[in-house]
Amino acid sequence: MFEKAQQFLQQYFGYSLFRKGQEQAIRYVLEGKNSLCVMPTGGGKSMCYQIPALVLPGTTIVVSPLISLMKDQVDALLQLGIPATFINSSISLREANERMMEAKHGRYKLLYIAPERLESREFMEDLQGMKIPLVAVDEAHCISQWGHDFRPSYRHIRRMVDNLQEKPIVLALTATATPKVRDDICESLEIDGNNTVMTGFERENLSFSVIKGQDRLLFLKDFLKKNHKESGIIYAATRKMVDQLYERLKKENINVGRYHAGMSDMDRMREQEQFLEDKTTVMVATSAFGMGIDKSNIRYVIHFQLPKNMESYYQEAGRAGRDGLAGECIVLYSPQDVQVQRFLIEQSSERNRISQELEKLQLMVDYCHTENCLQAYILQYFGERETKSCGRCGNCTDSRASVDVTKEAQMVLSCIVRMGQKFGKTMTAQVLTGSKNKKITELGFHNLSTYGIMKEKSAKEVSDFIEFLISQDLIAVQHGSFPTIYVTEKGRDVLLEKQTVSRKQAVQSRHVSKDDILFDCLRTVRRSIAESENVPPFVIFSDATLKDMCVKLPQSSEEFLQVNGVGENKLKKYGEAFISAIIAYCEEHPERMQERSAESFLKKPSKKAERDSHLVTYEMFQNGFTLKEISKKRELALSTVENHLLHCAEQGLDVDLGSLIPAEFLPLIKQAVKEAGSGKLKPIKELLPEEITYFMIKAFLFLNRKREKE
Ligand code: ADP
Ligand code: MG
Ligand code: ZN
């Protein structure tokens, strides 16, 4: 039966390999075992029941709590040529009855339902007349009181399963991994806990970073300008802040939408749709936005203000890069926001939970201050024991030089003291830069010895520097009707020369992805198809699939079918539109075709032929397998697998070699290369500790060469 699964993966979905965990999850189902599948967002959980639904006779029931998501999933299945439908409160009673009639005739392979349906006796009776081999429980943590999203109606699932004529297989899926929740799910759904598939929680395509001590709005505007073609979400803590940011960004001609619970249902729905349909590119929102958003091409998630805890942060940030392509997750940290969150927690939490919530907030603040790997911090928070540095995050890649700013810090701190610690940031900056402001003269501050000692800087620069000192806990903010600043214990140590202060240069915002005219052109084709089919663009093809087209430049149906994410149905429906756009582009840019011929190895061979071995490795690596796992699965030496990846990188494929060199080794290797030169490997290796392998050195040298070329 598993061969069938493999075949359908290619035929319907256009993928040639299962991702980590998918194969095992599908095997459990096909062996008739109830099981639990725990994978991070974007891990590919849907495939774990969609493929078995195709293999098994009858209609698979999918219980899902999110109405908007059901529609998108069903749209996506219909696009693949798989008969599916959903029943929930968004459709009329008549429509629901009609769909149920069809379902009883076995018209669908998958039927999505909201858990509330199970409260209706009539609906349960209808189900009894159907052939149901599998019940998939999506977002299964909703069954547990310990989860963050308890849904009492999930408790009815067990009764439904028990009442069916033939007992179906149950597959529970979630991204929440706490043991308590897992136990609860297994117990409620009669799953043997041994039948659990759990992949790691690392999101290998996401890079996390924290920006602090910088002007947030400036950073944001710069980032959005650099990435104006890409979709992203900006989260703010309050409705008011969402509205303010929205207005500011609109003035900058940024194509922005907004979403928060203070808006009418109609407005929210419209804003959400515009975003899903790629009509607005940036969504400014409170945490009310995102539940049930499956949009796969979100390239960045920026938290303009500190989130309230790690759970919400990882969930919100995790909405980036569901398609497996790179995504950026940035927190713009400002110390004042800790107060905002504290206030929100004290307002909204139940009394006995406040201290627990405040502790969680503190761990979120710690995240913003750690100098270690941010991804590792997150994984440790969620209980993963063995974590290594990711090599991608802001801390792992931070190579900025530090500058000693102790003297400047002392100027600011002593000025605050001299002003009596009763004024705000702006006034302090004005005194330091020697402003002629009338108020300053009235207060006699022009007589202070610190008046104008930073006059070579602008008031704005000094104000930013004060922000930085706040982020370093040298200055604190006293909130009242006017926020005032004062010098902390730590700040006093600096004044007493017991401690120095160093500052790194400002972080530059990065481009999330490279510009490519062909990619833009394919996006346009996709959008016009999406409009005529009345579905969001990512339902037609994911960004990952468009990117693969840009590499493979398919010019015939056969070549088009070799693109990752193109199955038979989509070839039939959309092949022509995309192929002709690609041909037209290539005629104008013949050099692009030449590049392709150098990479024609990329082509997946026609059905039987052996594939290039290094490409099999490549695909497994991209699908989340570690080098060790690939070596074990393929029965190849680890060094062979490593060489495969180097080979791929040299041929121009996008391999994240950086992630394979632990960050703490980087300075060592760099030093060794400096000493021994980059001509030969052995002299370098000899200068280094045992655990640094030849492979790491080779990868390092490759990345170096690449950087020099850029
Ligand atoms: P989850 O429910 O775990 O958050 P999804 O099921 O929505 O994740 O899948 C996320 C993305 O991964 C989808 O765009 C899907 O097409 C893609 N995907 C799933 N399985 C594979 C695979 N084996 N190969 C390539 N892409 C895959
Ligand atoms: Mg899902
Ligand atoms: Zn890292």
XYZ file of C-alpha atoms and ligand atoms in Angstrom:
739
model
C 0.000 0.000 0.000
C 2.873 2.309 0.678
C 3.898 2.261 -2.982
C 0.502 3.736 -3.739
C 1.221 6.535 -1.288
C 4.507 7.274 -3.006
C 2.869 7.249 -6.403
C 0.094 9.635 -5.338
C 2.611 12.040 -3.845
C 4.093 12.499 -7.299
C 0.931 12.191 -9.346
C -1.336 14.542 -7.389
C 1.007 16.788 -5.456
C 4.006 16.775 -7.760
C 6.539 16.054 -5.007
C 9.020 13.234 -5.321
C 9.962 12.707 -1.679
C 8.202 12.626 1.651
C 9.447 15.012 4.270
C 10.795 13.962 7.592
C 8.105 12.261 9.651
C 5.524 12.062 6.887
C 6.442 8.580 5.796
C 6.190 7.138 9.297
C 2.900 8.903 9.985
C 1.404 7.548 6.774
C 2.672 4.045 7.519
C 0.918 4.047 10.881
C -2.364 4.956 9.212
C -1.994 2.396 6.466
C -1.155 -0.263 9.064
C -4.429 0.581 10.775
C -2.885 2.066 13.918
C -4.249 5.097 15.723
C -1.425 7.594 15.956
C -0.303 11.089 16.884
C 1.736 13.313 14.614
C 3.571 16.280 16.136
C 5.298 18.563 13.659
C 5.999 22.286 13.607
C 3.892 24.675 11.576
C 4.677 24.252 7.918
C 6.080 20.779 8.571
C 3.580 19.207 6.213
C 1.001 17.627 8.489
C -1.868 17.785 5.994
C -0.105 15.364 3.677
C -0.163 12.764 6.459
C -3.931 12.345 6.102
C -4.496 13.555 2.549
C -2.376 10.797 1.037
C -3.980 7.989 3.104
C -7.370 9.459 2.206
C -6.499 8.818 -1.432
C -5.181 5.338 -0.773
C -8.017 4.094 1.456
C -11.514 3.379 0.088
C -14.281 5.694 1.358
C -14.359 9.252 2.707
C -11.855 10.544 5.243
C -13.296 12.930 7.839
C -11.073 15.833 8.836
C -12.025 17.703 11.998
C -10.640 21.217 11.955
C -11.449 24.163 14.215
C -10.653 26.891 11.733
C -13.351 27.827 9.283
C -11.316 29.977 6.901
C -8.647 27.328 6.744
C -11.082 24.608 5.731
C -12.078 26.526 2.664
C -8.485 27.120 1.606
C -7.587 23.480 2.131
C -10.576 22.281 0.159
C -9.803 24.762 -2.623
C -6.254 23.470 -2.708
C -7.432 19.844 -2.947
C -9.874 20.668 -5.745
C -7.018 22.333 -7.602
C -5.108 19.071 -7.329
C -8.047 17.171 -8.758
C -9.037 15.563 -5.448
C -12.779 15.633 -4.652
C -13.290 17.280 -1.261
C -15.699 19.571 0.542
C -16.391 21.121 3.926
C -19.383 21.609 6.185
C -19.386 24.390 8.763
C -21.387 27.391 9.877
C -20.275 29.511 6.927
C -22.625 27.690 4.527
C -26.425 27.632 4.465
C -28.452 24.749 5.825
C -29.554 23.842 2.321
C -26.016 23.818 1.045
C -24.955 21.676 3.998
C -27.732 19.179 3.287
C -26.781 18.973 -0.348
C -23.140 18.373 0.464
C -24.119 15.702 2.984
C -26.236 13.944 0.359
C -23.275 13.872 -1.998
C -21.041 12.683 0.818
C -23.375 9.771 1.545
C -23.069 8.771 -2.079
C -19.319 8.605 -1.609
C -18.610 11.552 -3.882
C -15.718 12.935 -1.796
C -12.350 11.585 -0.743
C -12.185 14.110 2.084
C -14.883 15.825 4.118
C -13.791 18.657 6.430
C -16.056 19.427 9.364
C -16.111 21.852 12.265
C -16.235 20.077 15.645
C -19.521 21.818 16.554
C -21.267 19.685 13.919
C -20.743 16.689 16.131
C -23.179 18.105 18.652
C -26.018 17.489 16.210
C -27.645 14.070 16.502
C -28.843 14.264 12.921
C -25.341 14.841 11.632
C -24.023 11.877 13.605
C -26.704 9.713 12.043
C -25.732 10.910 8.594
C -22.143 9.923 9.256
C -23.267 6.441 10.223
C -24.454 5.936 6.671
C -21.028 6.631 5.236
C -17.911 4.579 4.687
C -15.257 6.285 6.812
C -11.821 4.644 6.934
C -9.984 7.486 8.686
C -10.760 10.357 11.038
C -8.046 13.017 11.049
C -8.103 15.414 13.987
C -6.249 18.554 12.980
C -5.060 21.005 15.673
C -5.611 18.140 18.094
C -4.354 20.167 21.078
C -7.830 21.752 21.087
C -8.999 18.581 22.803
C -6.933 19.345 25.891
C -7.647 21.773 28.672
C -3.895 22.204 29.007
C -3.557 23.409 25.434
C -3.666 27.082 24.599
C -6.868 26.733 22.653
C -9.286 24.366 24.344
C -12.454 23.575 22.361
C -15.069 21.678 24.357
C -16.711 20.379 21.182
C -13.543 18.407 20.414
C -14.675 16.120 23.192
C -17.400 14.780 20.900
C -14.932 13.287 18.457
C -14.461 10.152 20.500
C -18.204 9.523 20.589
C -18.425 9.906 16.835
C -15.584 7.448 16.312
C -17.223 4.930 18.654
C -20.619 5.277 16.985
C -19.551 4.552 13.437
C -20.467 1.158 11.960
C -16.894 0.248 11.254
C -14.361 1.705 13.597
C -12.126 4.136 11.677
C -8.429 4.756 12.176
C -7.723 7.948 14.104
C -4.851 10.286 13.300
C -4.319 13.301 15.570
C -2.126 16.184 14.385
C -0.740 19.176 16.233
C 2.209 21.516 16.493
C 2.018 21.661 20.289
C 4.379 19.302 21.963
C 4.069 19.613 25.716
C 3.878 16.137 27.280
C 0.697 16.983 29.186
C -1.143 17.921 26.021
C 0.178 14.892 24.192
C -0.967 12.548 26.950
C -4.364 14.167 26.926
C -4.748 13.749 23.178
C -3.712 10.105 23.303
C -6.050 9.331 26.143
C -9.042 11.122 24.650
C -8.651 9.493 21.258
C -7.511 6.022 22.270
C -4.063 6.366 20.779
C -1.154 4.247 21.976
C 1.457 6.840 22.920
C 4.136 4.684 21.289
C 2.581 5.440 17.929
C 3.752 9.024 18.003
C 5.662 10.658 15.205
C 7.518 13.699 16.405
C 9.950 15.760 14.372
C 12.144 18.443 15.865
C 10.763 21.909 16.335
C 13.494 23.735 14.542
C 12.347 25.721 11.505
C 15.341 25.426 9.282
C 14.226 28.034 6.801
C 13.592 30.782 9.327
C 16.155 33.242 10.645
C 15.365 34.916 13.921
C 16.748 38.234 15.031
C 16.230 40.947 17.601
C 16.874 44.604 16.850
C 17.435 46.809 19.856
C 18.727 50.276 20.596
C 17.716 51.425 17.128
C 14.910 53.590 15.780
C 12.184 51.054 15.114
C 10.124 52.978 12.653
C 13.177 53.825 10.607
C 14.282 50.206 10.569
C 10.796 49.089 9.605
C 10.434 51.558 6.769
C 13.819 50.620 5.398
C 13.000 46.922 5.635
C 9.648 47.328 3.903
C 11.177 49.380 1.106
C 13.857 46.775 0.527
C 11.282 43.985 0.497
C 8.343 45.758 -1.073
C 7.390 42.830 -3.295
C 7.209 40.293 -0.499
C 4.304 39.500 1.809
C 4.727 39.937 5.518
C 2.998 40.528 8.833
C 3.798 43.221 11.382
C 2.462 42.498 14.844
C 1.828 45.235 17.382
C 0.628 44.834 20.952
C -2.384 47.141 20.951
C -5.159 48.204 18.577
C -4.073 51.784 18.908
C -0.556 50.978 17.822
C -1.892 48.994 14.854
C -3.932 51.991 13.721
C -0.999 54.359 14.152
C 1.434 52.161 12.264
C -1.104 51.585 9.542
C -1.504 55.317 8.984
C 2.242 55.939 9.062
C 3.002 53.214 6.552
C 0.165 54.228 4.295
C 1.668 57.694 4.103
C 4.884 56.078 2.905
C 2.942 54.529 0.024
C 3.379 51.058 1.399
C 0.698 48.621 0.283
C -0.600 47.895 3.744
C -3.696 46.417 5.407
C -4.711 46.167 9.047
C -6.518 43.774 11.350
C -7.596 43.921 14.980
C -10.543 42.946 17.107
C -11.845 46.519 17.297
C -12.833 46.485 13.631
C -16.172 45.268 12.283
C -16.408 41.661 11.070
C -16.899 42.911 7.534
C -13.814 45.104 7.583
C -11.693 42.389 9.069
C -12.836 39.841 6.534
C -12.118 42.227 3.672
C -8.637 43.049 4.959
C -7.830 39.385 5.454
C -8.954 38.437 1.965
C -6.973 41.224 0.353
C -3.900 39.967 2.123
C -4.494 36.320 1.236
C -4.997 37.290 -2.382
C -1.695 39.194 -2.474
C -3.550 42.448 -3.084
C -2.004 44.017 -0.008
C 1.531 42.962 0.778
C 1.906 44.015 4.410
C -0.546 43.275 7.205
C -0.304 45.281 10.416
C -2.207 43.433 13.123
C -2.664 42.485 16.732
C -2.306 38.856 17.721
C -5.983 38.456 16.758
C -4.729 37.960 13.224
C -3.360 34.719 11.915
C -5.340 31.855 13.413
C -6.360 29.834 10.437
C -4.167 31.630 7.958
C -2.431 29.089 5.787
C -0.936 31.593 3.359
C 2.302 29.896 2.498
C 4.276 32.768 0.965
C 4.675 34.999 4.011
C 8.336 36.012 3.851
C 8.702 37.878 7.120
C 7.000 38.397 10.468
C 8.077 41.485 12.358
C 7.056 42.137 15.942
C 7.023 45.891 16.252
C 6.503 45.388 19.959
C 7.534 42.661 22.317
C 5.174 39.641 22.297
C 3.808 38.506 25.644
C 5.481 35.113 25.754
C 7.490 32.586 23.812
C 4.471 30.431 22.943
C 2.695 33.227 21.144
C 5.924 34.424 19.637
C 6.882 31.118 18.048
C 3.367 30.597 16.801
C 3.135 34.060 15.247
C 6.667 34.102 13.873
C 6.100 30.574 12.567
C 3.610 31.924 10.033
C 6.606 32.934 7.932
C 7.950 30.526 5.346
C 5.361 27.768 5.362
C 6.395 26.992 1.807
C 9.873 26.060 3.034
C 11.569 29.087 1.470
C 13.568 31.489 3.603
C 11.707 33.661 6.091
C 12.788 36.400 8.496
C 11.399 36.743 12.019
C 12.366 39.961 13.715
C 11.553 41.414 17.116
C 12.037 45.175 17.359
C 12.825 45.480 21.026
C 12.248 48.579 23.072
C 12.338 48.489 26.872
C 9.131 50.524 27.205
C 7.166 47.665 25.690
C 7.910 45.483 28.653
C 5.744 47.934 30.596
C 3.029 47.772 27.941
C 2.906 43.991 28.112
C 2.999 44.008 31.890
C 0.059 46.360 31.887
C -1.875 44.184 29.422
C -1.199 41.083 31.493
C -2.341 42.751 34.689
C -5.498 43.965 32.959
C -6.546 40.789 31.249
C -5.268 37.776 33.158
C -7.053 35.982 35.922
C -5.642 36.955 39.290
C -3.978 33.678 40.110
C -2.251 33.508 36.726
C -0.669 36.940 36.734
C 2.612 35.970 38.343
C 2.982 33.009 36.014
C 2.316 35.224 33.000
C 4.839 37.772 34.209
C 7.456 35.040 34.511
C 6.792 34.035 30.936
C 7.131 37.654 29.882
C 10.517 37.788 31.565
C 11.693 34.789 29.530
C 10.601 36.633 26.406
C 12.635 39.652 27.520
C 15.599 37.344 28.120
C 15.266 36.099 24.556
C 15.769 39.682 23.409
C 18.959 40.004 25.426
C 20.667 36.667 24.936
C 23.855 36.676 22.920
C 23.573 32.978 22.117
C 21.744 31.344 19.225
C 18.125 32.527 19.164
C 16.728 29.394 17.526
C 18.484 27.307 20.173
C 16.997 29.489 22.906
C 13.517 28.874 21.527
C 14.018 25.119 21.247
C 15.345 24.939 24.785
C 12.349 26.887 25.979
C 10.131 24.223 24.444
C 12.085 21.476 26.141
C 14.435 20.227 23.454
C 17.596 19.132 25.187
C 20.248 18.827 22.559
C 20.325 22.008 20.559
C 23.090 23.368 18.415
C 23.611 26.819 17.009
C 21.537 27.423 13.900
C 24.074 29.458 11.987
C 21.317 31.649 10.563
C 19.968 33.851 13.320
C 20.974 37.399 14.158
C 23.299 36.240 16.923
C 24.926 33.414 14.960
C 25.671 35.708 12.035
C 26.576 38.811 13.975
C 29.962 39.961 12.775
C 29.567 43.632 13.591
C 32.458 45.298 15.293
C 31.917 46.700 18.785
C 32.911 50.262 19.530
C 33.708 51.467 23.040
C 31.177 54.145 23.936
C 31.858 54.401 27.672
C 32.722 58.068 27.436
C 29.567 59.031 25.577
C 27.524 56.941 27.994
C 29.049 58.813 30.927
C 28.151 62.130 29.318
C 24.523 61.101 29.002
C 24.305 59.540 32.451
C 25.842 62.490 34.245
C 23.566 64.855 32.353
C 20.539 62.913 33.555
C 21.793 63.110 37.119
C 22.442 66.830 36.797
C 18.939 67.390 35.463
C 17.590 65.804 38.629
C 16.331 62.586 36.928
C 12.953 64.197 36.412
C 12.842 64.701 32.651
C 12.287 62.687 29.513
C 14.471 61.420 26.724
C 13.835 64.302 24.343
C 14.650 67.036 26.817
C 17.842 65.255 27.873
C 18.939 64.952 24.263
C 18.232 68.655 23.753
C 20.392 69.644 26.711
C 23.234 67.398 25.532
C 23.164 68.858 22.036
C 22.928 72.437 23.319
C 19.447 73.268 22.075
C 18.255 76.887 22.341
C 14.778 75.722 23.412
C 13.185 78.338 25.671
C 12.209 75.809 28.288
C 15.835 74.793 28.735
C 16.903 78.339 29.471
C 13.969 78.815 31.809
C 15.048 75.775 33.813
C 18.611 77.006 33.803
C 19.918 73.867 32.090
C 22.099 75.958 29.792
C 24.336 76.476 32.811
C 24.960 72.747 33.340
C 28.459 71.513 32.542
C 26.894 68.864 30.298
C 25.000 71.427 28.233
C 26.065 71.039 24.604
C 28.812 68.479 25.243
C 27.432 66.343 22.431
C 26.669 69.203 20.094
C 28.425 67.600 17.136
C 25.542 65.069 17.099
C 21.883 65.648 16.216
C 19.227 65.481 18.918
C 17.803 62.460 17.082
C 21.115 60.604 17.227
C 21.488 61.299 20.917
C 17.922 60.228 21.506
C 18.674 56.917 19.753
C 21.744 56.526 21.891
C 19.618 57.010 25.014
C 17.321 54.245 23.679
C 20.380 52.058 23.406
C 21.416 52.836 26.992
C 17.884 51.940 28.082
C 18.155 48.608 26.254
C 21.387 47.983 28.170
C 19.627 48.687 31.491
C 21.904 51.642 32.255
C 18.944 53.984 32.161
C 15.394 53.101 33.193
C 12.073 54.705 32.396
C 9.656 55.911 35.045
C 6.115 55.829 33.684
C 3.734 58.545 34.760
C 1.763 61.159 32.901
C 5.129 61.910 31.254
C 7.733 59.179 31.026
C 10.955 60.324 32.704
C 14.345 58.655 32.754
C 16.743 57.881 35.558
C 20.114 56.213 36.056
C 20.064 52.575 37.255
C 22.478 50.771 39.613
C 24.306 49.476 36.563
C 24.424 52.985 35.141
C 26.041 54.247 38.331
C 28.782 51.652 37.924
C 29.520 53.119 34.526
C 29.731 56.608 36.008
C 32.104 55.256 38.652
C 34.245 53.667 35.926
C 33.502 50.202 37.299
C 32.047 49.086 34.007
C 32.549 49.888 30.350
C 29.935 50.115 27.595
C 30.366 48.936 24.041
C 27.972 49.262 21.194
C 27.728 47.500 17.887
C 26.976 49.280 14.662
C 23.334 49.465 13.656
C 21.914 46.334 12.050
C 21.123 46.837 8.395
C 17.850 45.407 7.196
C 18.306 42.681 4.661
C 16.654 41.632 1.461
C 14.624 38.524 2.155
C 15.164 37.222 -1.346
C 16.932 38.207 -4.505
C 15.128 40.089 -7.242
C 14.191 38.051 -10.268
C 12.143 39.446 -13.140
C 10.999 36.004 -14.224
C 9.736 35.250 -10.725
C 7.755 38.507 -10.736
C 6.352 37.654 -14.110
C 5.268 34.176 -12.939
C 3.686 35.769 -9.888
C 1.611 37.943 -12.209
C 0.477 34.908 -14.187
C -0.411 33.196 -10.918
C -2.390 36.149 -9.655
C -4.511 36.455 -12.758
C -5.295 32.732 -12.710
C -6.132 32.973 -8.995
C -8.513 35.806 -9.685
C -10.398 33.939 -12.353
C -10.557 30.790 -10.211
C -11.522 32.829 -7.177
C -8.911 31.318 -4.856
C -5.827 32.804 -3.160
C -2.687 32.689 -5.350
C -0.787 30.288 -3.090
C -3.502 27.725 -3.739
C -2.562 27.735 -7.434
C 1.188 27.285 -6.853
C 3.414 28.014 -3.859
C 6.342 30.431 -4.109
C 8.597 27.410 -3.794
C 7.083 25.950 -6.952
C 7.478 29.235 -8.851
C 11.103 29.429 -7.712
C 11.682 25.917 -8.973
C 10.244 26.951 -12.344
C 12.752 29.816 -12.405
C 15.570 27.305 -11.991
C 14.312 24.571 -14.294
C 12.820 26.851 -16.964
C 10.456 24.150 -18.242
C 9.557 24.529 -21.919
C 7.366 21.478 -22.456
C 4.682 19.576 -20.573
C 7.155 16.886 -19.705
C 9.614 19.362 -18.252
C 6.842 21.201 -16.452
C 5.830 18.017 -14.681
C 9.353 17.811 -13.273
C 8.890 20.997 -11.310
C 8.434 20.394 -7.587
C 4.780 20.903 -6.737
C 3.391 20.259 -10.220
C 1.124 17.238 -10.382
C -0.877 15.942 -13.316
C -3.978 18.013 -12.693
C -2.142 21.302 -12.442
C -0.101 20.507 -15.512
C -3.338 20.113 -17.420
C -4.924 23.255 -16.030
C -2.057 25.708 -15.887
C 0.885 24.228 -17.776
C 0.287 26.242 -20.880
C -0.006 29.636 -19.190
C 3.240 29.234 -17.267
C 5.205 27.511 -20.008
C 4.388 30.228 -22.510
C 5.391 32.928 -20.035
C 8.690 31.140 -19.463
C 9.351 30.670 -23.173
C 8.636 34.347 -23.836
C 11.019 35.338 -21.067
C 13.773 33.035 -22.283
C 13.537 34.410 -25.802
C 14.257 37.831 -24.403
C 16.955 36.552 -22.065
C 18.863 33.827 -23.909
C 21.665 33.967 -21.319
C 19.259 32.551 -18.788
C 18.788 29.418 -20.881
C 22.540 28.961 -21.040
C 22.691 29.024 -17.284
C 20.072 26.359 -17.285
C 21.990 24.036 -19.556
C 24.785 24.174 -17.014
C 22.241 23.044 -14.499
C 20.227 20.655 -16.595
C 21.350 17.960 -14.176
C 18.518 19.332 -12.133
C 16.001 17.593 -14.257
C 14.367 14.742 -12.546
C 14.864 11.738 -14.831
C 11.886 10.176 -16.510
C 10.197 7.613 -14.348
C 12.565 4.646 -14.260
C 16.036 6.049 -14.780
C 18.383 6.462 -11.820
C 18.587 9.970 -10.496
C 21.852 11.682 -9.873
C 22.758 10.537 -6.422
C 23.766 13.952 -5.109
C 20.378 15.321 -6.087
C 18.609 12.689 -4.050
C 20.719 13.779 -1.092
C 19.939 17.392 -1.898
C 16.228 16.832 -1.916
C 16.305 14.895 1.338
C 18.366 17.643 2.933
C 15.930 20.292 1.769
C 13.145 18.172 3.206
C 14.611 18.397 6.676
C 16.707 15.239 7.050
C 20.055 15.640 8.786
C 23.221 14.435 7.082
C 23.450 11.528 9.545
C 19.909 10.475 8.766
C 20.505 10.666 5.038
C 23.632 8.614 5.361
C 21.771 5.981 7.356
C 18.711 5.892 5.132
C 20.682 5.752 1.905
C 23.350 3.456 3.309
C 26.111 5.794 2.216
C 29.177 6.974 4.122
C 28.666 10.273 5.893
C 31.551 11.756 3.900
C 29.834 10.789 0.647
C 26.689 12.559 1.707
C 28.708 15.598 2.721
C 30.424 15.666 -0.638
C 27.043 15.475 -2.339
C 26.010 18.702 -0.675
C 29.249 20.479 -1.512
C 28.818 19.333 -5.098
C 25.293 20.767 -5.162
C 26.443 24.063 -3.706
C 29.186 24.322 -6.304
C 26.656 23.723 -9.037
C 24.706 26.702 -7.822
C 21.924 24.979 -5.904
C 20.663 26.724 -2.835
C 22.203 24.731 0.044
C 22.430 26.252 3.489
C 25.987 25.132 4.193
C 26.329 27.733 6.941
C 23.934 25.775 9.107
C 26.296 22.794 9.049
C 29.156 24.619 10.714
C 28.478 25.167 14.430
C 28.698 28.906 15.055
C 31.249 28.562 17.830
C 33.706 27.005 15.350
C 33.511 29.850 12.876
C 36.057 32.173 14.485
C 38.455 29.245 14.956
C 38.265 28.203 11.322
C 38.583 31.786 10.204
C 41.747 32.190 12.259
C 43.219 28.924 11.009
C 42.595 29.876 7.379
C 44.245 33.202 8.013
C 47.298 31.441 9.362
C 47.567 28.511 6.979
C 46.130 30.070 3.811
C 43.233 28.641 1.865
C 45.275 26.635 -0.643
C 45.464 23.294 1.177
C 43.111 21.670 3.635
C 45.478 19.646 5.743
C 47.480 22.533 7.221
C 44.194 24.164 8.213
C 42.862 20.998 9.781
C 46.028 20.561 11.821
C 45.545 23.911 13.485
C 42.056 23.026 14.631
C 40.491 20.866 17.331
C 39.563 17.309 16.435
C 35.817 17.886 16.221
C 36.126 20.340 13.352
C 35.843 18.136 10.293
C 37.230 18.452 6.794
C 33.706 18.971 5.627
C 33.243 22.021 7.841
C 36.475 23.491 6.519
C 35.453 22.858 2.927
C 32.049 24.386 3.531
C 33.674 27.401 5.152
C 36.023 27.927 2.217
C 33.156 27.596 -0.221
C 31.100 30.208 1.614
C 34.132 32.487 1.723
C 34.643 32.251 -2.013
C 30.976 32.899 -2.614
C 30.975 35.946 -0.365
C 33.975 37.365 -2.188
C 32.216 36.977 -5.522
C 29.095 38.794 -4.366
P 1.303 22.125 8.565
O -0.146 21.744 8.556
O 2.158 21.105 9.239
O 1.533 23.499 9.116
P 1.048 22.013 5.717
O 0.443 20.681 5.640
O 0.159 23.191 5.531
O 1.854 22.191 7.064
O 2.251 22.050 4.646
C 3.095 23.166 4.486
C 3.652 23.235 3.080
O 4.555 22.171 2.825
C 2.589 23.141 1.994
O 2.808 24.201 1.091
C 2.844 21.790 1.358
O 2.501 21.779 -0.004
C 4.334 21.586 1.556
N 4.704 20.165 1.584
C 4.152 19.202 2.354
N 4.749 18.007 2.138
C 5.714 18.211 1.207
C 6.693 17.358 0.561
N 6.771 16.057 0.839
N 7.514 17.934 -0.334
C 7.441 19.252 -0.604
N 6.547 20.098 -0.044
C 5.691 19.598 0.853
Mg -2.001 22.363 9.209
Zn 21.433 30.859 15.682
